[in-house]
PDB file of C-alpha atoms in Angstrom:
ATOM      1  CA  MET O  73      -3.458  10.459  10.250  1.00 93.00           C
ATOM      2  CA  VAL O  74      -1.240  10.855   7.304  1.00 96.00           C
ATOM      3  CA  LEU O  75      -0.532   7.231   7.259  1.00 97.00           C
ATOM      4  CA  ALA O  76      -4.310   6.337   7.434  1.00 97.00           C
ATOM      5  CA  ILE O  77      -5.182   8.705   4.750  1.00 97.00           C
ATOM      6  CA  VAL O  78      -2.566   7.475   2.276  1.00 98.00           C
ATOM      7  CA  LEU O  79      -3.271   3.942   2.968  1.00 98.00           C
ATOM      8  CA  MET O  80      -7.044   4.577   2.533  1.00 98.00           C
ATOM      9  CA  ALA O  81      -6.508   6.348  -0.825  1.00 98.00           C
ATOM     10  CA  ILE O  82      -4.206   3.562  -2.168  1.00 97.00           C
ATOM     11  CA  GLY O  83      -6.734   1.074  -1.047  1.00 98.00           C
ATOM     12  CA  VAL O  84      -9.576   2.778  -2.880  1.00 98.00           C
ATOM     13  CA  LEU O  85      -7.333   3.026  -6.049  1.00 97.00           C
ATOM     14  CA  HIS O  86      -6.904  -0.833  -5.812  1.00 97.00           C
ATOM     15  CA  PHE O  87     -10.746  -1.122  -5.843  1.00 97.00           C
ATOM     16  CA  ILE O  88     -10.850   1.036  -8.915  1.00 96.00           C
ATOM     17  CA  TRP O  89      -8.118  -0.883 -10.621  1.00 95.00           C
ATOM     18  CA  ALA O  90      -9.906  -4.246 -10.095  1.00 95.00           C
ATOM     19  CA  PHE O  91     -12.457  -2.991 -12.673  1.00 93.00           C
ATOM     20  CA  SER O  92     -10.778  -0.189 -14.651  1.00 94.00           C
ATOM     21  CA  PRO O  93      -7.304   0.966 -15.749  1.00 93.00           C
ATOM     22  CA  TRP O  94      -8.121   4.443 -14.652  1.00 94.00           C
ATOM     23  CA  PRO O  95      -6.471   7.061 -14.879  1.00 92.00           C
ATOM     24  CA  PHE O  96      -4.687   5.447 -17.823  1.00 93.00           C
ATOM     25  CA  LYS O  97      -6.261   5.335 -21.221  1.00 92.00           C
ATOM     26  CA  ASP O  98      -5.870   1.611 -21.734  1.00 92.00           C
ATOM     27  CA  VAL O  99      -4.818  -1.723 -20.042  1.00 93.00           C
ATOM     28  CA  VAL O 100      -1.437  -1.885 -21.870  1.00 93.00           C
ATOM     29  CA  THR O 101      -0.343   1.511 -20.479  1.00 93.00           C
ATOM     30  CA  PHE O 102      -1.710   0.594 -16.988  1.00 94.00           C
ATOM     31  CA  THR O 103       0.165  -2.703 -16.825  1.00 93.00           C
ATOM     32  CA  LYS O 104       3.349  -1.189 -18.081  1.00 93.00           C
ATOM     33  CA  THR O 105       3.047   1.549 -15.342  1.00 93.00           C
ATOM     34  CA  ILE O 106       1.421  -0.151 -12.504  1.00 92.00           C
ATOM     35  CA  GLY O 107       2.100  -3.744 -12.970  1.00 88.00           C
ATOM     36  CA  GLY O 108       5.436  -3.719 -14.681  1.00 90.00           C
ATOM     37  CA  SER O 109       4.459  -6.031 -17.459  1.00 90.00           C
ATOM     38  CA  ASP O 110       4.227  -5.481 -21.127  1.00 84.00           C
ATOM     39  CA  ASP O 111       1.572  -8.186 -21.712  1.00 86.00           C
ATOM     40  CA  GLY O 112      -1.463  -5.944 -21.126  1.00 85.00           C
ATOM     41  CA  VAL O 113      -3.095  -8.450 -18.788  1.00 88.00           C
ATOM     42  CA  MET O 114      -4.608  -6.961 -15.575  1.00 91.00           C
ATOM     43  CA  PRO O 115      -4.065  -8.691 -12.365  1.00 91.00           C
ATOM     44  CA  SER O 116      -7.183 -10.545 -11.298  1.00 94.00           C
ATOM     45  CA  ALA O 117     -10.034  -8.649  -9.838  1.00 95.00           C
ATOM     46  CA  PRO O 118     -10.154 -10.808  -6.532  1.00 97.00           C
ATOM     47  CA  SER O 119      -6.382 -10.267  -5.873  1.00 96.00           C
ATOM     48  CA  THR O 120      -6.547  -6.536  -6.563  1.00 96.00           C
ATOM     49  CA  VAL O 121      -9.546  -6.331  -4.217  1.00 97.00           C
ATOM     50  CA  LEU O 122      -7.752  -8.313  -1.620  1.00 98.00           C
ATOM     51  CA  VAL O 123      -4.762  -5.924  -1.694  1.00 97.00           C
ATOM     52  CA  GLY O 124      -7.277  -3.046  -1.485  1.00 98.00           C
ATOM     53  CA  LEU O 125      -8.876  -4.453   1.554  1.00 98.00           C
ATOM     54  CA  ALA O 126      -5.624  -4.975   3.239  1.00 97.00           C
ATOM     55  CA  LEU O 127      -4.620  -1.383   2.664  1.00 98.00           C
ATOM     56  CA  ILE O 128      -7.901  -0.072   3.990  1.00 98.00           C
ATOM     57  CA  GLY O 129      -7.532  -2.563   6.846  1.00 97.00           C
ATOM     58  CA  GLY O 130      -4.228  -1.012   7.648  1.00 97.00           C
ATOM     59  CA  ALA O 131      -5.762   2.448   7.603  1.00 98.00           C
ATOM     60  CA  VAL O 132      -8.480   1.384   9.965  1.00 97.00           C
ATOM     61  CA  LEU O 133      -5.851  -0.498  12.227  1.00 97.00           C
ATOM     62  CA  THR O 134      -3.984   2.781  12.281  1.00 97.00           C
ATOM     63  CA  LEU O 135      -7.022   4.774  13.436  1.00 97.00           C
ATOM     64  CA  MET O 136      -7.752   2.075  16.143  1.00 96.00           C
ATOM     65  CA  VAL O 137      -4.299   2.221  17.359  1.00 95.00           C
ATOM     66  CA  ASN O 138      -4.355   5.966  17.532  1.00 91.00           C
ATOM     67  CA  GLU O 139      -7.657   5.678  19.315  1.00 88.00           C
ATOM     68  CA  SER O 140      -9.443   7.868  16.666  1.00 90.00           C
ATOM     69  CA  ILE O 141     -12.103   5.365  16.075  1.00 92.00           C
ATOM     70  CA  LEU O 142     -13.826   2.511  18.157  1.00 87.00           C
ATOM     71  CA  LEU O 143     -11.391  -0.089  19.364  1.00 88.00           C
ATOM     72  CA  ILE O 144     -11.969  -3.649  18.304  1.00 90.00           C
ATOM     73  CA  GLY O 145      -9.989  -6.662  19.854  1.00 87.00           C
ATOM     74  CA  PRO O 146      -7.207  -6.640  22.473  1.00 92.00           C
ATOM     75  CA  ASP O 147      -4.576  -4.053  22.796  1.00 91.00           C
ATOM     76  CA  TRP O 148      -1.783  -6.509  22.054  1.00 94.00           C
ATOM     77  CA  LEU O 149      -3.282  -7.718  18.803  1.00 95.00           C
ATOM     78  CA  ARG O 150      -3.793  -4.256  17.445  1.00 95.00           C
ATOM     79  CA  LEU O 151      -0.073  -3.544  18.384  1.00 96.00           C
ATOM     80  CA  VAL O 152       1.080  -6.719  16.709  1.00 97.00           C
ATOM     81  CA  GLY O 153      -0.882  -5.780  13.578  1.00 97.00           C
ATOM     82  CA  MET O 154       0.680  -2.401  13.483  1.00 97.00           C
ATOM     83  CA  TYR O 155       4.248  -3.707  13.807  1.00 98.00           C
ATOM     84  CA  GLY O 156       3.268  -6.255  11.175  1.00 98.00           C
ATOM     85  CA  LEU O 157       1.940  -3.509   8.852  1.00 98.00           C
ATOM     86  CA  ALA O 158       5.337  -1.728   9.315  1.00 98.00           C
ATOM     87  CA  VAL O 159       7.277  -4.731   8.324  1.00 98.00           C
ATOM     88  CA  VAL O 160       5.236  -5.626   5.250  1.00 97.00           C
ATOM     89  CA  LEU O 161       5.394  -1.962   4.009  1.00 98.00           C
ATOM     90  CA  LEU O 162       9.151  -1.993   4.634  1.00 98.00           C
ATOM     91  CA  ALA O 163       9.590  -5.354   2.919  1.00 97.00           C
ATOM     92  CA  ARG O 164       7.631  -3.929  -0.135  1.00 96.00           C
ATOM     93  CA  GLY O 165       9.543  -0.710  -0.002  1.00 96.00           C
ATOM     94  CA  LEU O 166      13.041  -2.304   0.144  1.00 95.00           C
ATOM     95  CA  GLY O 167      12.103  -5.405  -1.873  1.00 94.00           C
ATOM     96  CA  GLY O 168      10.577  -3.301  -4.540  1.00 90.00           C
ATOM     97  CA  TYR O 169      13.852  -2.336  -5.948  1.00 89.00           C
ATOM     98  CA  PHE O 170      14.319  -6.228  -6.882  1.00 88.00           C
ATOM     99  CA  MET O 171      11.101  -6.001  -8.766  1.00 87.00           C
ATOM    100  CA  ASN O 172      12.633  -3.680 -11.269  1.00 88.00           C
ATOM    101  CA  SER O 173      14.648  -6.648 -12.987  1.00 87.00           C
ATOM    102  CA  GLY O 174      12.784  -7.450 -16.128  1.00 87.00           C
ATOM    103  CA  ALA O 175       9.893  -5.053 -15.425  1.00 91.00           C
ATOM    104  CA  ALA O 176       8.762  -2.359 -17.961  1.00 92.00           C
ATOM    105  CA  SER O 177      10.678   0.671 -18.038  1.00 92.00           C
ATOM    106  CA  GLU O 178       7.707   2.821 -17.087  1.00 92.00           C
ATOM    107  CA  PHE O 179       7.338   0.602 -13.954  1.00 93.00           C
ATOM    108  CA  GLN O 180      10.932   0.657 -13.150  1.00 94.00           C
ATOM    109  CA  ARG O 181      11.012   4.453 -13.138  1.00 94.00           C
ATOM    110  CA  LEU O 182       7.955   4.920 -10.928  1.00 95.00           C
ATOM    111  CA  ASN O 183       8.847   2.028  -8.696  1.00 95.00           C
ATOM    112  CA  THR O 184      12.395   3.503  -8.184  1.00 95.00           C
ATOM    113  CA  PHE O 185      11.366   7.199  -7.444  1.00 96.00           C
ATOM    114  CA  LEU O 186       7.676   6.660  -6.176  1.00 96.00           C
ATOM    115  CA  TYR O 187       6.247   3.317  -5.125  1.00 96.00           C
ATOM    116  CA  SER O 188       9.316   1.816  -3.148  1.00 96.00           C
ATOM    117  CA  PRO O 189      10.207   5.179  -1.529  1.00 97.00           C
ATOM    118  CA  LEU O 190       6.527   5.742  -0.587  1.00 97.00           C
ATOM    119  CA  CYS O 191       6.370   2.345   1.039  1.00 97.00           C
ATOM    120  CA  VAL O 192       9.535   2.994   3.134  1.00 98.00           C
ATOM    121  CA  VAL O 193       8.062   6.188   4.231  1.00 98.00           C
ATOM    122  CA  LEU O 194       4.664   4.539   5.151  1.00 98.00           C
ATOM    123  CA  ALA O 195       6.646   1.752   6.986  1.00 98.00           C
ATOM    124  CA  VAL O 196       8.546   4.476   9.119  1.00 98.00           C
ATOM    125  CA  LEU O 197       5.103   6.112   9.939  1.00 98.00           C
ATOM    126  CA  ALA O 198       3.588   2.854  10.802  1.00 98.00           C
ATOM    127  CA  GLY O 199       6.567   2.032  13.026  1.00 97.00           C
ATOM    128  CA  ILE O 200       6.287   5.512  14.782  1.00 97.00           C
ATOM    129  CA  VAL O 201       2.573   4.751  15.386  1.00 96.00           C
ATOM    130  CA  ALA O 202       3.493   1.223  16.729  1.00 96.00           C
ATOM    131  CA  VAL O 203       6.334   2.462  19.101  1.00 96.00           C
ATOM    132  CA  ALA O 204       4.066   5.379  20.292  1.00 94.00           C
ATOM    133  CA  ALA O 205       1.302   2.943  21.026  1.00 93.00           C
ATOM    134  CA  SER O 206       3.732   0.519  22.759  1.00 92.00           C
ATOM    135  CA  ARG O 207       4.805   3.366  25.234  1.00 91.00           C
ATOM    136  CA  ARG O 208       1.155   4.136  26.399  1.00 80.00           C
TER     137      ARG O 208
END
């Protein structure tokens, strides 16, 4: 449930960020802190919404694999999706440290101590869910 809740919350944030720099006061602060760039150019709304949909999809998939909501599709496909989610989160978590090169210092700090470690923790949780589902 923790994995689903966190993925859902981050997904909703991405929907908000598609149209607003909230909770930051301006776009430049947002892009330095969240995007890592100093240029003040927000990512495109469609790409931000797509990331939000992927995160919410991961939350829904987690709930389906846990049999907390109605199951859609074959078991093997949900299981492959769950392992895929774990791999993608792990790749972002470990690969995120390479994103620090040339990024704004605000982003580097948060990426090092929050974004990347959070992705690794979420990847471990997704892996646990996938392995547990494999054993059923």
